[in-house]
Coordinates of C-alpha atoms and ligand atoms in Angstrom, one line a residue:
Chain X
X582 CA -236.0 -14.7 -54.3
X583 CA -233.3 -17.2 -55.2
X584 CA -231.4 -16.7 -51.8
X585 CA -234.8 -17.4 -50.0
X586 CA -235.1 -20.3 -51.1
X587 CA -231.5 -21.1 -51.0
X588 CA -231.4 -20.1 -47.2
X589 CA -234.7 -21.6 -46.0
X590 CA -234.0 -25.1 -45.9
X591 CA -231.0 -24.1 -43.1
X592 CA -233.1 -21.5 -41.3
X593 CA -236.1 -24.3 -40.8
X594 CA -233.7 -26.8 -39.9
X595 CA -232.6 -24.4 -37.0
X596 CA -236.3 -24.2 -36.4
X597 CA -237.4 -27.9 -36.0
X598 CA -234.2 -28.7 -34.0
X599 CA -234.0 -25.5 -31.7
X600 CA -237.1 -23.4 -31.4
X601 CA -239.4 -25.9 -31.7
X602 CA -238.1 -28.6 -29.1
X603 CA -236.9 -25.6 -26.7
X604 CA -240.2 -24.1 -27.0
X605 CA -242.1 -27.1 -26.6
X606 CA -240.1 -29.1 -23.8
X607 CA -240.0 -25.4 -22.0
X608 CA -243.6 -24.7 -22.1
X609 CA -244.4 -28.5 -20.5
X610 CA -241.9 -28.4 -17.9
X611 CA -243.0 -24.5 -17.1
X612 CA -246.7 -25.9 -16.7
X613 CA -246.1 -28.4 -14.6
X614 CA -243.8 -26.0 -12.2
X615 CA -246.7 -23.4 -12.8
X616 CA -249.4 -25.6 -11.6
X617 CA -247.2 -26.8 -8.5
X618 CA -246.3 -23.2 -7.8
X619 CA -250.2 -21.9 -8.2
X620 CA -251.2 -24.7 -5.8
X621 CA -248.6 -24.2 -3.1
X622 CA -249.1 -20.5 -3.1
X623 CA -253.2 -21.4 -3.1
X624 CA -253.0 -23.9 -0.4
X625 CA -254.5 -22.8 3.6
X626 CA -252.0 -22.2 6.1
X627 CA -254.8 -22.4 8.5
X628 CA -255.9 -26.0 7.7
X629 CA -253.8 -29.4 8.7
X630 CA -251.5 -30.7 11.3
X631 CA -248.8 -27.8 12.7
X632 CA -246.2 -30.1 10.1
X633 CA -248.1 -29.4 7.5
X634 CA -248.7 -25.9 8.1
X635 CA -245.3 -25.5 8.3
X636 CA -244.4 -27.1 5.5
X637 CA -246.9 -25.2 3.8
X638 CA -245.8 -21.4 4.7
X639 CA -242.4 -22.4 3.7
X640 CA -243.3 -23.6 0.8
X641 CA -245.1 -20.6 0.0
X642 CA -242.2 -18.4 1.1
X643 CA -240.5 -20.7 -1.4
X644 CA -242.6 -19.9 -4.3
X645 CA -243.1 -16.2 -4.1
X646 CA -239.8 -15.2 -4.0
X647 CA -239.0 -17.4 -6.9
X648 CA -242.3 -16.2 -9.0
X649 CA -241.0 -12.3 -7.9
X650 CA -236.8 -13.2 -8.7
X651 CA -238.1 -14.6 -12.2
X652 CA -240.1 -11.9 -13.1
X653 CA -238.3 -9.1 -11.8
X654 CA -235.1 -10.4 -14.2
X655 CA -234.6 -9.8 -17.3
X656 CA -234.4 -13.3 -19.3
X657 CA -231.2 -13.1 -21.2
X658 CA -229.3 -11.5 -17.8
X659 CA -230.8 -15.0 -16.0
X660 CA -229.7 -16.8 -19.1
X661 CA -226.2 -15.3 -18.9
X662 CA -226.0 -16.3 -15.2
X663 CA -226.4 -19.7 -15.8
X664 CA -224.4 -20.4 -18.4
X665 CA -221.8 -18.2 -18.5
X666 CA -221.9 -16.9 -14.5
X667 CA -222.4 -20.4 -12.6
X668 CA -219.3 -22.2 -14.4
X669 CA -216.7 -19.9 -13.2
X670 CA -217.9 -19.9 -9.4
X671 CA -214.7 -21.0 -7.5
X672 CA -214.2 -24.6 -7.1
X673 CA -216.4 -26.8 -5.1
X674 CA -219.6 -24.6 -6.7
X675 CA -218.7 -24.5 -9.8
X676 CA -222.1 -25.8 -12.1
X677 CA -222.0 -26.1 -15.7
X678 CA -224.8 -26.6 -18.3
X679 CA -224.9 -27.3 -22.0
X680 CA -226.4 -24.4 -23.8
X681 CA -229.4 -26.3 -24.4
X682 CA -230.2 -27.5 -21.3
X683 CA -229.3 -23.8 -19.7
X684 CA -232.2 -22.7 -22.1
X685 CA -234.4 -25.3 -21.0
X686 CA -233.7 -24.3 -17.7
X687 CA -234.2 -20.9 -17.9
X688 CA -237.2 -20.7 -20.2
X689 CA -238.9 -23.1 -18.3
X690 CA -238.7 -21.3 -15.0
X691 CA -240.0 -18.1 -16.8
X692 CA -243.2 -19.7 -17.9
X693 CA -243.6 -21.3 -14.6
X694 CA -243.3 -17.9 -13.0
X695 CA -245.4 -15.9 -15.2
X696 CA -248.1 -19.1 -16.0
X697 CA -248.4 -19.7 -12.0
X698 CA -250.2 -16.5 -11.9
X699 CA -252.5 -17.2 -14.9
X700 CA -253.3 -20.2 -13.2
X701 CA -253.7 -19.3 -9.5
X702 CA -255.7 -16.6 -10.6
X703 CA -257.7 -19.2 -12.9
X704 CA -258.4 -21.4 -10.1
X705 CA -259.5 -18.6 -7.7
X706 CA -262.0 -17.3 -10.5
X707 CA -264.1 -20.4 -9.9
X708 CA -266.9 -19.8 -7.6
X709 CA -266.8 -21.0 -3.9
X710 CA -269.9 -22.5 -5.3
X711 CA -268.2 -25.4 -7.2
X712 CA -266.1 -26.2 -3.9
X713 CA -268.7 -26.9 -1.4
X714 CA -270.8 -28.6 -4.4
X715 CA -268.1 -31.2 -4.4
X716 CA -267.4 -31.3 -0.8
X717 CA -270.8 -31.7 -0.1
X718 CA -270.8 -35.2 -2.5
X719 CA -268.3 -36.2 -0.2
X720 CA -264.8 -35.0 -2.1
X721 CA -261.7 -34.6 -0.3
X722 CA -259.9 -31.3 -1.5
X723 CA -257.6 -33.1 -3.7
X724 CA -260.3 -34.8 -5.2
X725 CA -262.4 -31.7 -5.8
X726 CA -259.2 -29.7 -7.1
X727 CA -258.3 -32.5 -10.0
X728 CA -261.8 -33.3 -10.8
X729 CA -263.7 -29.9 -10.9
X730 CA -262.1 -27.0 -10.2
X731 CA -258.6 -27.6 -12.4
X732 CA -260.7 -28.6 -15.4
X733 CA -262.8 -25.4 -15.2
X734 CA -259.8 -23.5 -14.4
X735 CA -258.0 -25.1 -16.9
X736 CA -260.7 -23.8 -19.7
X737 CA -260.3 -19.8 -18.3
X738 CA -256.2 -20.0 -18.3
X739 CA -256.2 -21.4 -21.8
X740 CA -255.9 -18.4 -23.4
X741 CA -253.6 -16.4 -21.3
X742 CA -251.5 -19.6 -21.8
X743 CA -251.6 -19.5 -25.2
X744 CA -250.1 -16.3 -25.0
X745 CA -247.4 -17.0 -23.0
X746 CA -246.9 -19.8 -25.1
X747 CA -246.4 -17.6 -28.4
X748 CA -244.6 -15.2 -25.9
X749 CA -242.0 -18.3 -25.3
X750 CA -241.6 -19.0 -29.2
X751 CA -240.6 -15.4 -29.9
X752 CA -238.3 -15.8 -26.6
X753 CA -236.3 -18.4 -27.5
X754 CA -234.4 -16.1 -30.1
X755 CA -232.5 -14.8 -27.4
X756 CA -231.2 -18.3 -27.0
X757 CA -228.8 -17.3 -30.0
X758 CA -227.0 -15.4 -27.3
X759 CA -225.6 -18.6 -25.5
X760 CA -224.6 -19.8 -28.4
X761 CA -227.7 -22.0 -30.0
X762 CA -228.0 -21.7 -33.4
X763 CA -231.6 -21.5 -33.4
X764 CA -233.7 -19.9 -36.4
X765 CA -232.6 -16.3 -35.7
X766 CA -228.7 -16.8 -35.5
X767 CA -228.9 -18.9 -38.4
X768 CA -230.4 -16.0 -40.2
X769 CA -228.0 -13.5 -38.8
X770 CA -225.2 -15.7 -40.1
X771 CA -226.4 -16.0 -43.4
X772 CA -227.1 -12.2 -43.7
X773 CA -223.6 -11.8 -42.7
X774 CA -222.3 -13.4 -45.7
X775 CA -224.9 -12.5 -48.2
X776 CA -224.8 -8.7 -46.8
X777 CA -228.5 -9.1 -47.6
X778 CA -230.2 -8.4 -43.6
X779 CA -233.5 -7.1 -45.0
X780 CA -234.1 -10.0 -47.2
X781 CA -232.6 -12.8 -44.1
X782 CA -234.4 -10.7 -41.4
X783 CA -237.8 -10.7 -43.1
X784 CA -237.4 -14.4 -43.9
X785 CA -236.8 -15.4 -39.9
X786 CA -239.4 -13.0 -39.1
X787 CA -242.4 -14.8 -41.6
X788 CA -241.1 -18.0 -39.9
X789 CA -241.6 -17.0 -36.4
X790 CA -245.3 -15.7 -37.9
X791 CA -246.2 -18.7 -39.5
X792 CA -245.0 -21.2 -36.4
X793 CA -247.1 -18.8 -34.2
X794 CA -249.8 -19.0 -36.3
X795 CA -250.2 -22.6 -36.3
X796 CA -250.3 -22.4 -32.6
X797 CA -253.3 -19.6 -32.8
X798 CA -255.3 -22.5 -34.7
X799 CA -254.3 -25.1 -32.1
X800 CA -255.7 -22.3 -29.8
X801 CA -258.7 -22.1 -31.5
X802 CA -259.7 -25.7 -31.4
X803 CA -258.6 -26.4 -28.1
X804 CA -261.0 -23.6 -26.7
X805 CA -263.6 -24.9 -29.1
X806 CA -263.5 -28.3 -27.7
X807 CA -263.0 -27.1 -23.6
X808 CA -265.9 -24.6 -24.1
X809 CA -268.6 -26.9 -25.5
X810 CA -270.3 -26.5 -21.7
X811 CA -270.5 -22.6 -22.5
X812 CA -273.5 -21.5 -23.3
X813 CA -274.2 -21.0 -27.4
X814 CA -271.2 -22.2 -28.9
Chain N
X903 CA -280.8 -38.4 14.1
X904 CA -279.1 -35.1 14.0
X905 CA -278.5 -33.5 17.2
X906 CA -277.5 -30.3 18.9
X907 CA -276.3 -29.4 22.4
X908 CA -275.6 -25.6 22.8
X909 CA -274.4 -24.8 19.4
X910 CA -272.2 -21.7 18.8
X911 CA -271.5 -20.2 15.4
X912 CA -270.0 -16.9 15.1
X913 CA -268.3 -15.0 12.5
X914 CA -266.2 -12.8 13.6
X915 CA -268.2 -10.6 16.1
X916 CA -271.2 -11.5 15.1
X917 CA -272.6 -14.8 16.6
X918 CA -274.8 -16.4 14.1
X919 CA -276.5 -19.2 16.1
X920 CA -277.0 -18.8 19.6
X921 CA -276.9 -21.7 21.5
X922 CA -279.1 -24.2 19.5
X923 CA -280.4 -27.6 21.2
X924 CA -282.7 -30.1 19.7
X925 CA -283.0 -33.5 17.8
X926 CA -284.1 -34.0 15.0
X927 CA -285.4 -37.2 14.5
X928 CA -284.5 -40.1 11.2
X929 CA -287.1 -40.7 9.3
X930 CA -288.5 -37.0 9.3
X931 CA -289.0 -34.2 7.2
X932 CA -287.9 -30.7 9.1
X933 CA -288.5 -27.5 7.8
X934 CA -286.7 -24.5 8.7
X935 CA -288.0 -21.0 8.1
X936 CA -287.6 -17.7 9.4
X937 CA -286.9 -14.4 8.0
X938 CA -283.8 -13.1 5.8
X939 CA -280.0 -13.5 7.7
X940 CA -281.8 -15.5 11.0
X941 CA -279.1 -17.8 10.7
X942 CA -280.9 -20.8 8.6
X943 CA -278.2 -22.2 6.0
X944 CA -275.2 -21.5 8.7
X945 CA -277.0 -23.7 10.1
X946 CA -278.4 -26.4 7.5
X947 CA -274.7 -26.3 6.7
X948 CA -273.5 -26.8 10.2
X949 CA -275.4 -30.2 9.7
X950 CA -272.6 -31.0 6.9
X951 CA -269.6 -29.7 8.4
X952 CA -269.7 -26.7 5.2
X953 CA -269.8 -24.5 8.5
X954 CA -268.3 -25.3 11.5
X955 CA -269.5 -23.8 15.1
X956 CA -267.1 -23.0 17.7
X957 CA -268.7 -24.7 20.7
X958 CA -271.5 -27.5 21.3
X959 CA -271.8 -31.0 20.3
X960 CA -273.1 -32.5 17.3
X961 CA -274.4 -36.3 17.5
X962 CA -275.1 -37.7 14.2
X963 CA -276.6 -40.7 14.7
X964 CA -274.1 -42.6 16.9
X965 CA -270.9 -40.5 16.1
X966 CA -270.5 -37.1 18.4
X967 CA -268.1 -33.8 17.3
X968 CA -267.0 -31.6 20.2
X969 CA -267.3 -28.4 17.7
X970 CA -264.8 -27.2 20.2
X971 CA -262.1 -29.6 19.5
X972 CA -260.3 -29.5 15.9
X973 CA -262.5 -31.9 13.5
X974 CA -260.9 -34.4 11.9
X975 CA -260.4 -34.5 8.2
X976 CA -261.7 -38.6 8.4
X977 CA -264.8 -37.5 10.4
X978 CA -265.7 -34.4 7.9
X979 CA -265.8 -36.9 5.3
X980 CA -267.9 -39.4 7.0
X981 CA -270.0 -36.7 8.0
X982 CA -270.6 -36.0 4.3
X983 CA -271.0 -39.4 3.4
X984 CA -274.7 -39.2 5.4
X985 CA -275.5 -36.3 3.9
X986 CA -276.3 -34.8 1.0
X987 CA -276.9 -31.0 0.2
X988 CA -279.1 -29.1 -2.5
X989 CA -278.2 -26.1 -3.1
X990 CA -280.1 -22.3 -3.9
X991 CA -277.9 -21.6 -6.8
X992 CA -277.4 -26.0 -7.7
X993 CA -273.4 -25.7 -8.3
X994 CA -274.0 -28.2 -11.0
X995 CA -270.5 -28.6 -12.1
X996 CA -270.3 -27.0 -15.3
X997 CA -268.3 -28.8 -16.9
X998 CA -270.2 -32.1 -17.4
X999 CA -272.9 -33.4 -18.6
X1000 CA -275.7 -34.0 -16.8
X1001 CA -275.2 -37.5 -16.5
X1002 CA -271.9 -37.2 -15.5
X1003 CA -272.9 -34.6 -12.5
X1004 CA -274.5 -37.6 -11.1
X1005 CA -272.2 -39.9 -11.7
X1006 CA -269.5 -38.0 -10.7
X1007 CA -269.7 -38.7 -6.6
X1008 CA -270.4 -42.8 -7.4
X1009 CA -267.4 -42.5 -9.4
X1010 CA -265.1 -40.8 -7.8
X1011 CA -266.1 -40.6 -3.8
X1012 CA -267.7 -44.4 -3.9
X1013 CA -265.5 -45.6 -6.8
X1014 CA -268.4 -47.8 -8.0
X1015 CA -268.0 -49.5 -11.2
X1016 CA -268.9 -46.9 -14.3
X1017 CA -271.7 -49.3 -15.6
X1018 CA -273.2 -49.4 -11.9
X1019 CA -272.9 -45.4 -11.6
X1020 CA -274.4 -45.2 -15.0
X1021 CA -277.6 -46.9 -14.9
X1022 CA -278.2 -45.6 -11.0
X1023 CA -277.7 -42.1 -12.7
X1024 CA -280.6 -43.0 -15.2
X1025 CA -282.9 -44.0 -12.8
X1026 CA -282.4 -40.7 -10.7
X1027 CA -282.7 -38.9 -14.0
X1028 CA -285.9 -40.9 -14.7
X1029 CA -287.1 -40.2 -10.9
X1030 CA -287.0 -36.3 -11.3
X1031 CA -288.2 -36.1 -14.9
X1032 CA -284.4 -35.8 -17.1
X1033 CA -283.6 -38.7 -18.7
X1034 CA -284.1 -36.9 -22.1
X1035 CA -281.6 -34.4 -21.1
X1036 CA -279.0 -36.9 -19.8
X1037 CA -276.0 -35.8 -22.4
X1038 CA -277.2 -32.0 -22.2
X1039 CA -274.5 -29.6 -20.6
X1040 CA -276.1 -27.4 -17.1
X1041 CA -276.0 -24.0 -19.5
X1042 CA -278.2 -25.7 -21.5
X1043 CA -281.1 -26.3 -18.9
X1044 CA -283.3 -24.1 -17.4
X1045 CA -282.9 -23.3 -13.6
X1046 CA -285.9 -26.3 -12.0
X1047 CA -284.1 -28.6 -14.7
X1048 CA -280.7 -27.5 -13.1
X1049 CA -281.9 -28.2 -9.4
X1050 CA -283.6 -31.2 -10.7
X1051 CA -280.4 -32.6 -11.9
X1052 CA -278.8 -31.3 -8.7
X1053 CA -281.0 -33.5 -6.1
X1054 CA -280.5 -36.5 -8.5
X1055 CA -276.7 -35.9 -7.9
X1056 CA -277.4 -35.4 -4.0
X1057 CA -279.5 -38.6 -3.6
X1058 CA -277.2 -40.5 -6.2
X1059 CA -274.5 -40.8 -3.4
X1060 CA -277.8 -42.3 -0.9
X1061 CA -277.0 -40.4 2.0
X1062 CA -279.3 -40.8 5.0
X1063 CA -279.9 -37.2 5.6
X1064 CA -281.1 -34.2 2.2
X1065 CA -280.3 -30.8 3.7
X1066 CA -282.0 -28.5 0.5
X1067 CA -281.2 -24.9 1.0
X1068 CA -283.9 -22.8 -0.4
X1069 CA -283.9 -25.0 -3.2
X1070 CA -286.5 -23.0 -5.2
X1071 CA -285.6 -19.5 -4.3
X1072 CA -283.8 -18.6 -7.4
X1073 CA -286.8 -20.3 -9.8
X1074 CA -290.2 -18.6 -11.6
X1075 CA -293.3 -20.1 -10.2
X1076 CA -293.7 -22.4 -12.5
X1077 CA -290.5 -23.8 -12.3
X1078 CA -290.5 -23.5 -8.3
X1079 CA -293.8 -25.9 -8.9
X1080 CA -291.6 -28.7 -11.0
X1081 CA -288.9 -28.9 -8.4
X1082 CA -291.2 -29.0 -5.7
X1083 CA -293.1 -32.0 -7.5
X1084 CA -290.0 -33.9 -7.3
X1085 CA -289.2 -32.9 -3.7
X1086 CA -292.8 -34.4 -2.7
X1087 CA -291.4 -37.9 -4.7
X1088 CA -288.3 -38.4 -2.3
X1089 CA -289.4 -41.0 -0.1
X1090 CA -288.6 -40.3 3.5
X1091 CA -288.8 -44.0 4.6
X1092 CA -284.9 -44.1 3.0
X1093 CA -284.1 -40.0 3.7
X1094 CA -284.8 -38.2 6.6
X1095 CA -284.7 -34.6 5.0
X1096 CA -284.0 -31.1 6.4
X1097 CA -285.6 -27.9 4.5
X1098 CA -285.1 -24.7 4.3
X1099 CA -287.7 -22.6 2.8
X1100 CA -290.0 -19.8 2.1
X1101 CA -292.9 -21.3 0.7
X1102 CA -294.9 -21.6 3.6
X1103 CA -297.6 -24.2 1.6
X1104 CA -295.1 -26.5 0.4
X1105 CA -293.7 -26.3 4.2
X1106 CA -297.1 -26.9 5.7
X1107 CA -297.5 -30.0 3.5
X1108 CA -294.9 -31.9 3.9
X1109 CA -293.3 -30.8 7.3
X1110 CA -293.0 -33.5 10.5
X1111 CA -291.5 -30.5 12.1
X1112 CA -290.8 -27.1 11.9
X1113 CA -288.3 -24.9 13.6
X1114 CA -288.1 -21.2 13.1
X1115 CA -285.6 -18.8 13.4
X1116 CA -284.6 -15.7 14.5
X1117 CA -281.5 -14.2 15.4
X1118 CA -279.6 -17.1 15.8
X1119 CA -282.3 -18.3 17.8
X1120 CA -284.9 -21.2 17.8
X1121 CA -288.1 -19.2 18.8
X1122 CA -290.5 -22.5 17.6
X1123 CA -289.8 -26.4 17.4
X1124 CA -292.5 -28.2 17.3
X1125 CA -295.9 -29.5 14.7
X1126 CA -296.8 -27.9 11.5
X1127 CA -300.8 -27.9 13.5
X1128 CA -299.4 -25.5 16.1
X1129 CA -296.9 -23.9 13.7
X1130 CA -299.9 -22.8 11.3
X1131 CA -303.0 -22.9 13.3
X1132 CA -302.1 -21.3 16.9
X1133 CA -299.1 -19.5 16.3
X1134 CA -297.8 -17.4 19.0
X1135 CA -297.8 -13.4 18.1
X1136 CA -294.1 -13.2 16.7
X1137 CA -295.1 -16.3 14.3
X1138 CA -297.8 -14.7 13.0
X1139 CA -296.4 -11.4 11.9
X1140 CA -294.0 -13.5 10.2
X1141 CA -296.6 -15.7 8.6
X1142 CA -298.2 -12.6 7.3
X1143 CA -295.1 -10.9 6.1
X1144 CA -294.8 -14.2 4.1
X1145 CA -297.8 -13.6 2.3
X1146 CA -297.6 -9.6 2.2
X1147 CA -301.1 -9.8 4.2
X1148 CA -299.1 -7.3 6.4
X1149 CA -298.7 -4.7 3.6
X1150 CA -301.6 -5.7 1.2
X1151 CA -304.9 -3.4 1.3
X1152 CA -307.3 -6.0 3.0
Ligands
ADP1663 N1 -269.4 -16.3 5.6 C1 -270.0 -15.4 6.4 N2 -269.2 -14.4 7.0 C2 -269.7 -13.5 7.8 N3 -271.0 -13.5 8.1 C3 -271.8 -14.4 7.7 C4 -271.4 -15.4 6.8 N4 -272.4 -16.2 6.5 C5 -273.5 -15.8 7.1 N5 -273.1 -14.7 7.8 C6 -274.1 -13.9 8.7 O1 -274.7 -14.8 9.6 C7 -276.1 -14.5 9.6 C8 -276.9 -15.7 9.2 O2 -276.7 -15.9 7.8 P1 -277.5 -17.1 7.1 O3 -277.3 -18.3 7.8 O4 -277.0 -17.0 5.7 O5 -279.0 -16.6 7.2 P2 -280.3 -17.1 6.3 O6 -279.9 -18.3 5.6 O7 -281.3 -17.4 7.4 O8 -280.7 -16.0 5.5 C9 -276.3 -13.3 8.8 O9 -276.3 -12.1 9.6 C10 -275.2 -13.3 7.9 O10 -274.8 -12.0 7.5
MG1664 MG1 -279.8 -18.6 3.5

C-alpha cells in the first residue's frame, strides 16, 4: 500500500504532462484532419469547373491512400519510422522530430485515418432529405454542410468518436517506446527497482481506467445535451 | 411566370418527362395530379433546379436556362431564391427548434438581422396555427404540425413561387384537414403556387389550373370546370380510381 502511494504522485505526473496533452492535442488535430479527409473523399467529382474536378479526384486519390497507408500500419512500426527511420535518411532528407512531436504526429494521423470514416459515414447517414430541404431555402452546399448536415452528423459520430478517443488514451502507452516517459514507462521504471510489477502494473492500469472513465461521463453528457431533438429523452 | 419549352428529363433510360410546354402564369394556383410515377415531383422539382432536365428551356419570369447548357451555380441559387418547396416527408431539420427551422433561411441565406428573423418567424408560426410550439423540437410534433412548421419555413424566405409536393400524403385525415386549412390561408396575390396532389376536392377548390399527367406527358392543361365537369374518357377513369368508384360495389 505504502509503495502506491509512494509511486503515485510520479506516475500521475507522467500522466498530466504526457498522456493527457498527447492524447488531447492528438485527438483535436486528428478531428480536424478527419473532417477534412471525410469531406474531400465526400465531395462530387461530377460537379464544378474541370479545375476543380481536378483538384478534387486528386485530392481524393490523396486521401484514400493515406486513410488505407495509416490503417494498414501498425502504430508503433509508423512511430519508429518517424523517429528513429526519418533522421538517418542520407543527407539533404534527413528530418528529425522531438519524441513528442513524432507522437503528436503520428497519433494524430491515426485518428484522422480511422475518425474520417466514422465521420464520412456519419455524414452519408443523413437522409438526402435534409439536403434538398436546405437547398431548396436557398443554401449553397457549404452552407447546408456546416449548418445542418455536420451538426446532425456530428450527433451520430459522437460515440464512435468517443471510442476512438479512449482507443487514443490507451495508445499513447506505446509512446514509451520512443522514449516519452509517459504513465506506463514511469511505472515500468519503478517496478524495475521495487521488483514489485504486479503491484506498479495494476497501479498504471487503474489510472488508465479512471482517466477513461471520466471521458465515458464527458460522453454521456455530451450525447445528452446533442440528443435533446431525439425523441423521449 | 414559370415556363417550359420542350422539356426533357430522363434518368438513365428512362425518360421521365416528355417534352413538356406550357406557362404557368404569376399570380395562380396550379395543381398537378395524375397517377403514381407519371412524372409529377421530377417535375415540380424541375421548377427549382432539385432536378435538372437535359434539354428545353426554362423562363422564370424574365431569366431563361438552356437545360442543355451546364447551369450555373449563381443561377441555381437565384432560382431558389423565387421559390420555395414543401415537401411530402417536411425535412424539417431535426436538429432545431421550430423557431429556428424558420429562421434558419432569414438567417443564414438572407443574413437578416436575428431580431428581424425572429419576430417574422412568429408571425408565420402565428399564421399556420404554432406559435405555442415555437421552442418545441420536430420529434416532438405531430406530422400536420411538422408540415405546418415546414410551409412557415418555405414562405419565411418570401419567394414568389410555393411548389408543395404532396404535402399531405403522409398525414391521417384529420391532420391532412389542418394542413390543408392553412394551405387555403396563403394568399396568392403575394405567391403564385404550384400543387401536387391527390385530393381531388381540395384540388377542385382552389385550382386556377390543372395539368395532369401521365407518362411523362401533359394529357390536360386547362380549367378546374373542364377538368371536373367534362372530362375526356382517360380523365375520368382516373377521377374514378381517385375515389375507388371504379372498384367500389355501386
Ligand atoms: N432519382 C431517380 N432515379 C431514377 N428514376 C427516377 C428517379 N426519380 C424518379 N424516377 C422515375 O421517374 C418517374 C417519375 O417519378 P416521379 O416524378 O417521382 O413521379 P410521381 O411524383 O408522379 O409519382 C418514375 O418512373 C420514377 O420511377
Ligand atoms: Mg411524387
Amino acid at each position: 500500500m505504502k509503495l502506491v502511494m509512494d509511486s503515485l504522485p510520479a506516475i500521475l505526473e507522467a500522466g498530466l504532462r504526457y498522456t493527457i496533452p498527447l492524447s488531447v492535442i492528438s485527438f483535436i488535430i486528428g478531428i480536424i484532419i478527419a473532417v477534412i479527409t471525410a469531406l474531400v473523399r465526400i465531395s462530387n467529382v461530377k460537379k464544378g469547373s474541370t479545375f476543380t474536378r481536378l483538384l478534387k479526384i486528386i485530392g481524393k486519390a490523396f486521401f484514400s491512400f493515406y486513410v488505407w497507408l495509416f490503417r494498414g500500419t501498425p502504430l508503433i512500426v509508423q512511430m519508429f519510422i518517424l523517429f528513429y527511420g526519418l533522421p538517418r535518411l542520407p543527407a539533404p532528407y534527413t528530418v528529425e522530430f522531438g519524441a513528442f512531436s513524432a507522437a503528436v504526429i503520428v497519433f494524430s494521423l491515426n485518428v484522422g485515418a480511422y475518425a474520417s470514416e466514422t465521420i464520412r459515414a456519419a455524414i452519408l447517414s443523413i437522409s438526402k432529405g435534409q439536403w434538398e430541404a436546405g437547398y431548396a431555402i436557398g443554401m449553397t452546399h457549404t452552407t447546408v454542410l456546416f449548418r445542418v448536415i455536420l451538426p446532425q452528423a456530428a450527433r451520430v459520430s459522437l460515440p464512435p468518436l468517443s471510442n476512438s478517443f479512449i482507443g487514443l488514451i490507451k495508445d499513447t502507452s506505446l509512446a514509451f517506446s520512443i522514449t516519452i516517459v509517459e504513465m506506463f514507462s514511469v511505472g515500468q521504471q519503478i517496478a524495475a527497482r521495487t521488483y514489485e510489477p504486479m503491484v506498479l502494473y495494476c497501479e498504471v492500469a487503474v489510472v488508465y481506467l479512471v482517466f477513461c472513465s471520466i471521458l465515458n461521463v464527458g460522453q454521456y453528457y455530451l450525447e445528452k445535451r446533442t440528443s435533446r431533438y431525439i425523441k423521449n429523452t | 411566370m414559370i415556363k417550359f419549352e420542350n422539356v426533357n428529363k430522363y434518368f438513365d433510360q428512362h425518360k421521365a418527362l416528355k417534352s413538356l410546354s406550357f406557362e404557368l402564369p404569376e399570380h395562380e394556383t396550379t395543381v398537378i395530379v395524375g397517377p403514381s410515377g407519371s412524372g409529377k415531383s421530377t417535375l415540380l422539382r424541375s421548377f427549382n433546379l432539385l432536378e435538372q432536365p437535359e434539354e428545353g428551356l426554362y423562363s422564370l419570369d424574365d431569366k431563361v436556362i438552356d437545360f442543355a447548357q451546364p447551369i450555373s451555380e449563381k443561377t441555381i441559387l437565384e432560382v431558389r431564391r423565387q421559390t420555395g418547396m414543401v415537401f411530402q416527408d417536411y425535412n424539417l431539420f431535426p436538429h432545431l427548434t421550430v423557431l429556428k427551422n424558420v429562421m434558419e433561411g432569414p438567417l443564414h441565406v438572407l443574413k437578416e438581422q436575428k431580431l428581424i428573423a425572429a419576430q417574422r418567424a412568429e408571425e408565420l408560426l402565428e399564421l399556420v396555427g404554432l406559435s405555442d410550439r415555437a421552442n418545441y423540437y420536430p420529434n416532438q410534433l405531430s406530422g400536420g404540425q411538422q408540415q405546418r412548421v415546414a410551409i412557415a419555413r418555405a414562405m419565411a424566405m418570401n419567394p414568389k413561387y410555393l411548389l408543395f409536393d404532396e404535402p399531405t400524403s403522409a398525414l391521417d385525415p384529420e391532420l391532412e384537414a389542418e394542413v390543408l386549412k392553412v394551405l387555403l390561408k396563403l394568399d396568392v396575390e403575394k405567391n403564385s403556387m404550384v400543387i401536387v396532389t391527390h385530393n381531388m376536392a381540395f384540388a377542385k377548390a382552389v385550382a386556377s389550373n390543372i395539368i395532369f399527367l401521365e407518362e411523362g406527358n401533359i394529357l390536360f392543361n386547362g380549367s378546374p370546370d373542364e377538368f371536373f365537369n367534362h372530362p375526356t374518357e382517360r380523365i375520368q377513369k382516373f377521377l374514378s380510381a381517385m375515389t375507388f368508384e371504379d372498384i367500389l360495389p355501386k
